[in-house]
PDB file of C-alpha atoms in Angstrom:
ATOM      1  CA  MET W   1     196.166-249.873 -74.593  1.00 60.00           C
ATOM      2  CA  ALA W   2     194.999-246.702 -72.908  1.00 87.00           C
ATOM      3  CA  ARG W   3     192.480-244.954 -70.739  1.00 95.00           C
ATOM      4  CA  HIS W   4     188.976-244.966 -72.195  1.00 97.00           C
ATOM      5  CA  PRO W   5     186.146-242.638 -71.088  1.00 97.00           C
ATOM      6  CA  LEU W   6     183.035-244.392 -69.790  1.00 98.00           C
ATOM      7  CA  THR W   7     180.095-242.602 -71.365  1.00 96.00           C
ATOM      8  CA  LEU W   8     176.706-242.761 -69.689  1.00 95.00           C
ATOM      9  CA  VAL W   9     173.855-243.422 -72.086  1.00 93.00           C
ATOM     10  CA  ALA W  10     170.951-241.674 -70.400  1.00 75.00           C
ATOM     11  CA  ALA W  11     167.864-243.811 -70.145  1.00 60.00           C
ATOM     12  CA  SER W  12     164.510-242.740 -71.441  1.00 62.00           C
ATOM     13  CA  LEU W  13     161.528-243.800 -69.386  1.00 66.00           C
ATOM     14  CA  GLY W  14     161.252-247.557 -69.606  1.00 74.00           C
ATOM     15  CA  ALA W  15     164.904-248.079 -70.595  1.00 84.00           C
ATOM     16  CA  ARG W  16     167.786-248.918 -68.278  1.00 90.00           C
ATOM     17  CA  PRO W  17     170.882-246.661 -68.289  1.00 93.00           C
ATOM     18  CA  PHE W  18     174.231-248.114 -69.306  1.00 96.00           C
ATOM     19  CA  LEU W  19     177.839-247.138 -69.945  1.00 97.00           C
ATOM     20  CA  GLU W  20     179.716-247.384 -73.220  1.00 97.00           C
ATOM     21  CA  SER W  21     183.459-247.627 -73.831  1.00 97.00           C
ATOM     22  CA  GLU W  22     185.425-247.728 -77.062  1.00 96.00           C
ATOM     23  CA  ALA W  23     187.473-250.485 -75.410  1.00 95.00           C
ATOM     24  CA  LEU W  24     184.399-252.744 -75.647  1.00 97.00           C
ATOM     25  CA  PRO W  25     182.524-251.633 -78.772  1.00 96.00           C
ATOM     26  CA  GLY W  26     178.876-252.599 -78.780  1.00 95.00           C
ATOM     27  CA  VAL W  27     178.952-253.867 -75.171  1.00 97.00           C
ATOM     28  CA  ARG W  28     176.671-252.420 -72.499  1.00 96.00           C
ATOM     29  CA  ILE W  29     178.287-251.893 -69.100  1.00 98.00           C
ATOM     30  CA  PRO W  30     177.347-253.295 -66.659  1.00 97.00           C
ATOM     31  CA  GLY W  31     175.972-256.629 -67.785  1.00 97.00           C
ATOM     32  CA  GLN W  32     175.985-258.731 -64.648  1.00 97.00           C
ATOM     33  CA  LEU W  33     176.865-256.590 -61.629  1.00 98.00           C
ATOM     34  CA  ILE W  34     178.578-258.642 -58.933  1.00 98.00           C
ATOM     35  CA  GLY W  35     179.440-257.390 -55.471  1.00 98.00           C
ATOM     36  CA  ILE W  36     182.000-258.740 -53.016  1.00 97.00           C
ATOM     37  CA  GLY W  37     181.531-258.205 -49.282  1.00 95.00           C
ATOM     38  CA  GLU W  38     183.930-258.201 -46.343  1.00 92.00           C
ATOM     39  CA  ASN W  39     187.041-258.288 -48.544  1.00 95.00           C
ATOM     40  CA  TYR W  40     189.292-256.008 -46.493  1.00 94.00           C
ATOM     41  CA  TRP W  41     191.008-256.739 -43.204  1.00 84.00           C
ATOM     42  CA  PRO W  42     190.979-253.913 -40.646  1.00 77.00           C
ATOM     43  CA  ASP W  43     194.757-254.080 -40.063  1.00 65.00           C
ATOM     44  CA  GLY W  44     196.047-255.347 -43.387  1.00 56.00           C
ATOM     45  CA  PRO W  45     195.835-258.641 -45.290  1.00 58.00           C
ATOM     46  CA  ARG W  46     195.588-261.946 -43.460  1.00 64.00           C
ATOM     47  CA  PRO W  47     195.534-265.528 -44.718  1.00 59.00           C
ATOM     48  CA  ALA W  48     192.065-266.461 -45.911  1.00 62.00           C
ATOM     49  CA  ALA W  49     192.296-270.093 -44.801  1.00 70.00           C
ATOM     50  CA  GLY W  50     188.902-271.767 -44.873  1.00 80.00           C
ATOM     51  CA  ARG W  51     187.160-268.707 -46.262  1.00 88.00           C
ATOM     52  CA  ILE W  52     185.578-268.037 -49.613  1.00 93.00           C
ATOM     53  CA  PRO W  53     184.574-264.679 -51.081  1.00 95.00           C
ATOM     54  CA  LEU W  54     181.204-263.313 -49.968  1.00 94.00           C
ATOM     55  CA  VAL W  55     179.267-262.697 -53.200  1.00 96.00           C
ATOM     56  CA  PHE W  56     176.042-260.725 -53.639  1.00 96.00           C
ATOM     57  CA  GLY W  57     174.071-259.384 -56.560  1.00 94.00           C
ATOM     58  CA  LYS W  58     173.592-255.717 -57.352  1.00 96.00           C
ATOM     59  CA  PHE W  59     171.031-255.079 -60.078  1.00 96.00           C
ATOM     60  CA  PRO W  60     172.346-253.218 -63.170  1.00 95.00           C
ATOM     61  CA  GLY W  61     169.553-250.639 -62.881  1.00 94.00           C
ATOM     62  CA  SER W  62     171.415-249.175 -59.912  1.00 97.00           C
ATOM     63  CA  LEU W  63     173.979-247.639 -62.289  1.00 97.00           C
ATOM     64  CA  ALA W  64     174.907-243.971 -62.092  1.00 97.00           C
ATOM     65  CA  GLY W  65     177.622-242.113 -63.992  1.00 97.00           C
ATOM     66  CA  ASP W  66     180.308-239.729 -62.825  1.00 98.00           C
ATOM     67  CA  GLY W  67     178.669-236.470 -61.769  1.00 97.00           C
ATOM     68  CA  GLN W  68     175.151-237.929 -61.695  1.00 96.00           C
ATOM     69  CA  PRO W  69     173.234-237.514 -58.418  1.00 97.00           C
ATOM     70  CA  ILE W  70     172.851-240.356 -55.963  1.00 98.00           C
ATOM     71  CA  VAL W  71     169.156-240.037 -55.133  1.00 97.00           C
ATOM     72  CA  LEU W  72     167.956-240.862 -51.622  1.00 96.00           C
ATOM     73  CA  ASP W  73     164.444-241.614 -50.436  1.00 90.00           C
ATOM     74  CA  PRO W  74     164.723-241.704 -46.618  1.00 80.00           C
ATOM     75  CA  VAL W  75     161.237-243.184 -46.237  1.00 83.00           C
ATOM     76  CA  ILE W  76     162.292-246.271 -48.212  1.00 87.00           C
ATOM     77  CA  ALA W  77     166.033-246.507 -47.707  1.00 87.00           C
ATOM     78  CA  GLY W  78     166.677-245.265 -44.167  1.00 91.00           C
ATOM     79  CA  THR W  79     170.392-245.064 -43.374  1.00 95.00           C
ATOM     80  CA  VAL W  80     172.512-244.965 -46.551  1.00 97.00           C
ATOM     81  CA  VAL W  81     176.302-245.248 -46.645  1.00 98.00           C
ATOM     82  CA  CYS W  82     178.980-244.896 -49.319  1.00 98.00           C
ATOM     83  CA  GLU W  83     181.552-247.600 -50.041  1.00 98.00           C
ATOM     84  CA  GLY W  84     184.521-246.738 -52.240  1.00 98.00           C
ATOM     85  CA  GLU W  85     185.786-249.632 -54.354  1.00 98.00           C
ATOM     86  CA  LEU W  86     187.914-250.765 -57.257  1.00 98.00           C
ATOM     87  CA  ALA W  87     185.689-252.183 -60.014  1.00 98.00           C
ATOM     88  CA  VAL W  88     186.782-254.731 -62.612  1.00 98.00           C
ATOM     89  CA  VAL W  89     185.194-254.798 -66.081  1.00 98.00           C
ATOM     90  CA  VAL W  90     185.278-258.134 -67.898  1.00 98.00           C
ATOM     91  CA  GLY W  91     186.496-257.974 -71.507  1.00 98.00           C
ATOM     92  CA  ARG W  92     186.214-261.562 -72.711  1.00 98.00           C
ATOM     93  CA  LEU W  93     184.284-264.697 -71.888  1.00 98.00           C
ATOM     94  CA  LEU W  94     185.649-266.430 -68.794  1.00 98.00           C
ATOM     95  CA  LYS W  95     184.569-269.790 -67.397  1.00 98.00           C
ATOM     96  CA  ASP W  96     186.417-272.081 -64.970  1.00 98.00           C
ATOM     97  CA  ALA W  97     189.616-270.033 -64.817  1.00 97.00           C
ATOM     98  CA  HIS W  98     192.314-272.039 -63.068  1.00 92.00           C
ATOM     99  CA  SER W  99     195.195-269.586 -62.937  1.00 97.00           C
ATOM    100  CA  PRO W 100     195.630-265.930 -62.027  1.00 97.00           C
ATOM    101  CA  GLU W 101     197.148-265.300 -65.450  1.00 97.00           C
ATOM    102  CA  GLU W 102     194.069-266.666 -67.217  1.00 98.00           C
ATOM    103  CA  ALA W 103     191.766-264.595 -65.005  1.00 98.00           C
ATOM    104  CA  LEU W 104     193.662-261.337 -65.481  1.00 98.00           C
ATOM    105  CA  LYS W 105     193.741-261.740 -69.264  1.00 97.00           C
ATOM    106  CA  ALA W 106     189.930-261.610 -69.252  1.00 98.00           C
ATOM    107  CA  ILE W 107     189.880-258.104 -67.747  1.00 98.00           C
ATOM    108  CA  ALA W 108     189.155-255.231 -70.147  1.00 98.00           C
ATOM    109  CA  GLY W 109     190.137-252.720 -67.505  1.00 98.00           C
ATOM    110  CA  VAL W 110     189.315-251.306 -64.110  1.00 98.00           C
ATOM    111  CA  THR W 111     187.405-248.267 -62.946  1.00 98.00           C
ATOM    112  CA  VAL W 112     186.161-246.597 -59.761  1.00 98.00           C
ATOM    113  CA  ALA W 113     182.943-247.584 -58.009  1.00 98.00           C
ATOM    114  CA  ASN W 114     180.798-246.434 -55.122  1.00 98.00           C
ATOM    115  CA  ASP W 115     178.776-249.335 -53.732  1.00 98.00           C
ATOM    116  CA  VAL W 116     176.068-247.188 -52.119  1.00 98.00           C
ATOM    117  CA  SER W 117     174.148-249.261 -49.566  1.00 97.00           C
ATOM    118  CA  ALA W 118     170.884-248.903 -47.628  1.00 96.00           C
ATOM    119  CA  ARG W 119     171.769-250.520 -44.316  1.00 94.00           C
ATOM    120  CA  ASP W 120     168.194-250.713 -42.979  1.00 91.00           C
ATOM    121  CA  LEU W 121     167.077-252.706 -46.024  1.00 93.00           C
ATOM    122  CA  GLN W 122     170.054-255.037 -45.710  1.00 92.00           C
ATOM    123  CA  ALA W 123     169.211-255.651 -42.060  1.00 91.00           C
ATOM    124  CA  ALA W 124     165.526-256.224 -42.815  1.00 90.00           C
ATOM    125  CA  ASP W 125     166.272-258.737 -45.575  1.00 91.00           C
ATOM    126  CA  ILE W 126     169.261-260.423 -43.870  1.00 88.00           C
ATOM    127  CA  GLN W 127     171.034-260.172 -47.244  1.00 88.00           C
ATOM    128  CA  SER W 128     172.343-257.392 -49.428  1.00 90.00           C
ATOM    129  CA  THR W 129     170.734-257.342 -52.867  1.00 92.00           C
ATOM    130  CA  ARG W 130     167.743-255.026 -52.309  1.00 94.00           C
ATOM    131  CA  GLY W 131     169.649-252.585 -50.115  1.00 93.00           C
ATOM    132  CA  LYS W 132     172.388-252.226 -52.738  1.00 96.00           C
ATOM    133  CA  SER W 133     170.210-252.127 -55.850  1.00 95.00           C
ATOM    134  CA  LEU W 134     168.178-248.933 -55.535  1.00 96.00           C
ATOM    135  CA  ASP W 135     168.319-246.621 -58.543  1.00 95.00           C
ATOM    136  CA  THR W 136     171.592-244.594 -58.682  1.00 96.00           C
ATOM    137  CA  PHE W 137     173.206-246.753 -55.959  1.00 98.00           C
ATOM    138  CA  CYS W 138     176.131-247.841 -58.165  1.00 98.00           C
ATOM    139  CA  PRO W 139     178.135-244.916 -59.525  1.00 98.00           C
ATOM    140  CA  LEU W 140     180.892-246.096 -61.905  1.00 98.00           C
ATOM    141  CA  GLY W 141     183.568-244.226 -63.832  1.00 97.00           C
ATOM    142  CA  PRO W 142     184.853-241.962 -65.121  1.00 98.00           C
ATOM    143  CA  GLU W 143     187.350-244.022 -67.188  1.00 98.00           C
ATOM    144  CA  LEU W 144     188.143-247.617 -68.022  1.00 98.00           C
ATOM    145  CA  VAL W 145     191.865-248.063 -67.403  1.00 98.00           C
ATOM    146  CA  THR W 146     193.691-251.009 -68.977  1.00 97.00           C
ATOM    147  CA  LEU W 147     196.000-253.055 -66.764  1.00 97.00           C
ATOM    148  CA  ASP W 148     199.145-252.021 -68.627  1.00 95.00           C
ATOM    149  CA  GLU W 149     198.543-248.506 -67.287  1.00 94.00           C
ATOM    150  CA  LEU W 150     198.822-249.737 -63.687  1.00 94.00           C
ATOM    151  CA  PRO W 151     201.966-250.945 -61.910  1.00 86.00           C
ATOM    152  CA  GLU W 152     200.206-253.477 -59.680  1.00 93.00           C
ATOM    153  CA  LEU W 153     196.499-254.095 -59.004  1.00 96.00           C
ATOM    154  CA  GLN W 154     197.166-255.003 -55.387  1.00 96.00           C
ATOM    155  CA  SER W 155     198.858-251.772 -54.378  1.00 96.00           C
ATOM    156  CA  LEU W 156     196.331-249.105 -55.385  1.00 98.00           C
ATOM    157  CA  SER W 157     195.213-246.460 -52.899  1.00 98.00           C
ATOM    158  CA  ILE W 158     191.472-246.027 -52.221  1.00 98.00           C
ATOM    159  CA  VAL W 159     190.303-242.776 -50.625  1.00 98.00           C
ATOM    160  CA  THR W 160     186.660-241.818 -50.120  1.00 98.00           C
ATOM    161  CA  ARG W 161     185.631-238.292 -49.153  1.00 98.00           C
ATOM    162  CA  ILE W 162     182.325-236.728 -48.128  1.00 98.00           C
ATOM    163  CA  ASN W 163     182.289-232.941 -48.570  1.00 98.00           C
ATOM    164  CA  GLY W 164     186.087-233.052 -48.769  1.00 98.00           C
ATOM    165  CA  ALA W 165     186.582-234.951 -45.502  1.00 98.00           C
ATOM    166  CA  VAL W 166     188.343-238.319 -45.750  1.00 98.00           C
ATOM    167  CA  VAL W 167     186.104-241.161 -44.526  1.00 98.00           C
ATOM    168  CA  GLN W 168     187.988-244.125 -46.034  1.00 97.00           C
ATOM    169  CA  ASP W 169     191.733-244.404 -46.647  1.00 96.00           C
ATOM    170  CA  SER W 170     193.247-247.762 -47.553  1.00 96.00           C
ATOM    171  CA  THR W 171     194.891-249.725 -50.355  1.00 96.00           C
ATOM    172  CA  THR W 172     194.052-252.826 -52.350  1.00 97.00           C
ATOM    173  CA  ALA W 173     196.976-254.494 -50.577  1.00 94.00           C
ATOM    174  CA  SER W 174     194.544-255.026 -47.690  1.00 94.00           C
ATOM    175  CA  MET W 175     192.203-257.218 -49.751  1.00 95.00           C
ATOM    176  CA  VAL W 176     191.509-260.666 -48.352  1.00 93.00           C
ATOM    177  CA  PHE W 177     191.079-262.027 -51.892  1.00 94.00           C
ATOM    178  CA  SER W 178     192.986-260.465 -54.775  1.00 96.00           C
ATOM    179  CA  VAL W 179     191.394-259.351 -58.029  1.00 98.00           C
ATOM    180  CA  ALA W 180     192.659-262.485 -59.777  1.00 98.00           C
ATOM    181  CA  GLU W 181     191.305-264.723 -57.020  1.00 96.00           C
ATOM    182  CA  LEU W 182     187.892-263.063 -57.227  1.00 98.00           C
ATOM    183  CA  MET W 183     187.797-263.510 -61.002  1.00 98.00           C
ATOM    184  CA  MET W 184     188.738-267.173 -60.670  1.00 98.00           C
ATOM    185  CA  PHE W 185     186.180-267.813 -57.937  1.00 97.00           C
ATOM    186  CA  CYS W 186     183.296-266.172 -59.794  1.00 98.00           C
ATOM    187  CA  SER W 187     184.173-267.904 -63.063  1.00 98.00           C
ATOM    188  CA  ARG W 188     183.856-271.303 -61.424  1.00 97.00           C
ATOM    189  CA  PHE W 189     180.172-270.961 -60.520  1.00 97.00           C
ATOM    190  CA  MET W 190     179.065-268.643 -63.340  1.00 97.00           C
ATOM    191  CA  THR W 191     180.159-267.576 -66.804  1.00 98.00           C
ATOM    192  CA  LEU W 192     181.565-264.074 -66.932  1.00 98.00           C
ATOM    193  CA  TYR W 193     180.715-262.133 -70.094  1.00 98.00           C
ATOM    194  CA  PRO W 194     182.146-258.963 -71.671  1.00 98.00           C
ATOM    195  CA  GLY W 195     180.714-255.951 -69.850  1.00 98.00           C
ATOM    196  CA  ASP W 196     180.176-257.742 -66.544  1.00 98.00           C
ATOM    197  CA  VAL W 197     181.434-255.777 -63.549  1.00 98.00           C
ATOM    198  CA  ILE W 198     182.853-257.083 -60.275  1.00 98.00           C
ATOM    199  CA  LEU W 199     183.008-254.664 -57.341  1.00 98.00           C
ATOM    200  CA  THR W 200     185.974-255.934 -55.343  1.00 98.00           C
ATOM    201  CA  GLY W 201     184.969-254.793 -51.854  1.00 97.00           C
ATOM    202  CA  THR W 202     185.343-251.709 -49.702  1.00 98.00           C
ATOM    203  CA  PRO W 203     187.924-250.867 -47.023  1.00 96.00           C
ATOM    204  CA  PHE W 204     186.964-251.698 -43.440  1.00 91.00           C
ATOM    205  CA  ALA W 205     185.396-248.859 -41.463  1.00 89.00           C
ATOM    206  CA  PRO W 206     185.390-249.211 -37.648  1.00 88.00           C
ATOM    207  CA  ASP W 207     182.727-246.492 -37.360  1.00 92.00           C
ATOM    208  CA  GLU W 208     180.247-246.601 -40.231  1.00 93.00           C
ATOM    209  CA  SER W 209     178.523-243.411 -39.121  1.00 96.00           C
ATOM    210  CA  VAL W 210     181.203-241.406 -40.960  1.00 97.00           C
ATOM    211  CA  LEU W 211     180.073-243.046 -44.231  1.00 98.00           C
ATOM    212  CA  GLU W 212     176.444-241.917 -43.988  1.00 98.00           C
ATOM    213  CA  LEU W 213     175.121-239.839 -46.870  1.00 98.00           C
ATOM    214  CA  GLN W 214     172.651-236.974 -46.664  1.00 97.00           C
ATOM    215  CA  PRO W 215     171.017-234.855 -49.375  1.00 97.00           C
ATOM    216  CA  GLY W 216     173.316-231.947 -50.175  1.00 98.00           C
ATOM    217  CA  ASP W 217     176.502-233.956 -49.668  1.00 98.00           C
ATOM    218  CA  THR W 218     179.143-234.536 -52.325  1.00 98.00           C
ATOM    219  CA  VAL W 219     180.882-237.906 -52.223  1.00 98.00           C
ATOM    220  CA  SER W 220     184.048-238.781 -54.128  1.00 98.00           C
ATOM    221  CA  VAL W 221     186.042-241.978 -54.477  1.00 98.00           C
ATOM    222  CA  GLU W 222     189.621-241.851 -55.726  1.00 98.00           C
ATOM    223  CA  VAL W 223     191.604-244.940 -56.709  1.00 98.00           C
ATOM    224  CA  GLY W 224     195.266-244.230 -57.315  1.00 97.00           C
ATOM    225  CA  GLY W 225     196.174-244.404 -60.995  1.00 97.00           C
ATOM    226  CA  VAL W 226     192.567-245.184 -61.940  1.00 98.00           C
ATOM    227  CA  GLY W 227     190.575-242.012 -61.415  1.00 98.00           C
ATOM    228  CA  LEU W 228     188.268-239.838 -59.351  1.00 98.00           C
ATOM    229  CA  LEU W 229     184.523-240.531 -59.232  1.00 98.00           C
ATOM    230  CA  THR W 230     182.388-237.717 -57.829  1.00 98.00           C
ATOM    231  CA  ASN W 231     178.635-237.618 -57.231  1.00 98.00           C
ATOM    232  CA  PRO W 232     176.319-235.154 -55.507  1.00 98.00           C
ATOM    233  CA  VAL W 233     173.670-236.563 -53.184  1.00 98.00           C
ATOM    234  CA  ALA W 234     170.064-235.465 -53.658  1.00 97.00           C
ATOM    235  CA  ALA W 235     166.665-236.197 -52.156  1.00 95.00           C
ATOM    236  CA  ARG W 236     164.010-237.797 -54.305  1.00 89.00           C
ATOM    237  CA  VAL W 237     161.122-235.544 -55.230  1.00 82.00           C
ATOM    238  CA  PRO W 238     157.753-236.937 -56.410  1.00 69.00           C
ATOM    239  CA  SER W 239     158.194-235.619 -59.955  1.00 58.00           C
ATOM    240  CA  ASP W 240     161.557-237.402 -60.334  1.00 51.00           C
ATOM    241  CA  ARG W 241     160.166-240.594 -61.821  1.00 49.00           C
ATOM    242  CA  MET W 242     163.559-242.051 -62.747  1.00 46.00           C
ATOM    243  CA  ALA W 243     164.636-241.951 -59.072  1.00 44.00           C
ATOM    244  CA  ARG W 244     161.718-243.982 -57.712  1.00 46.00           C
ATOM    245  CA  VAL W 245     162.643-247.247 -56.016  1.00 41.00           C
TER     246      VAL W 245
END
């Protein structure tokens, strides 16, 4: 049990990028890429009576590695924001999990994510998938950290910075649904496979304007005990074929 680097396998034209880890030999990460919305309370955790997790899809082609640019096309995307998150990587087949212990045993490890989101596209579609699936809109990394390395999944700090300024500062204690609960919920309507990734939600931001990204920015997400994920932000240029959306 240890910390395992997540290595980006750069895509050639016509091939999708993916991450590799020695913790999951032969498995491409991400497989299915599952997002969770509205999973943090503004003033700390509250009972989730009557609620279920808000699930959306995020296409695997949105992957970016640590240090790789997040590429913006303002004509297509409009307003783009960062969302720092804890990401869970599935390590074994999981279907119909009925206990937290069963769900947690299926986790290969956790890593850091930035659920980059085009708000104008989300508003136009009245759902999230397209606005969260543009190329480079899902940075992940830099390491896969096994659960034995962490004292408690529900007490990890999450801090997001743009150009060094803190724009998100919270902890996983403020999740509405815990990591185990999210794993259980997802496993009941779909099979989770090794390499699948669940983004567990981003801390509440009362003023989203502080999360907006512009070309030239540097955005970093730090999850306590898990790692620091840093990505520059760049504008798409016509010759950059891999950044077209």
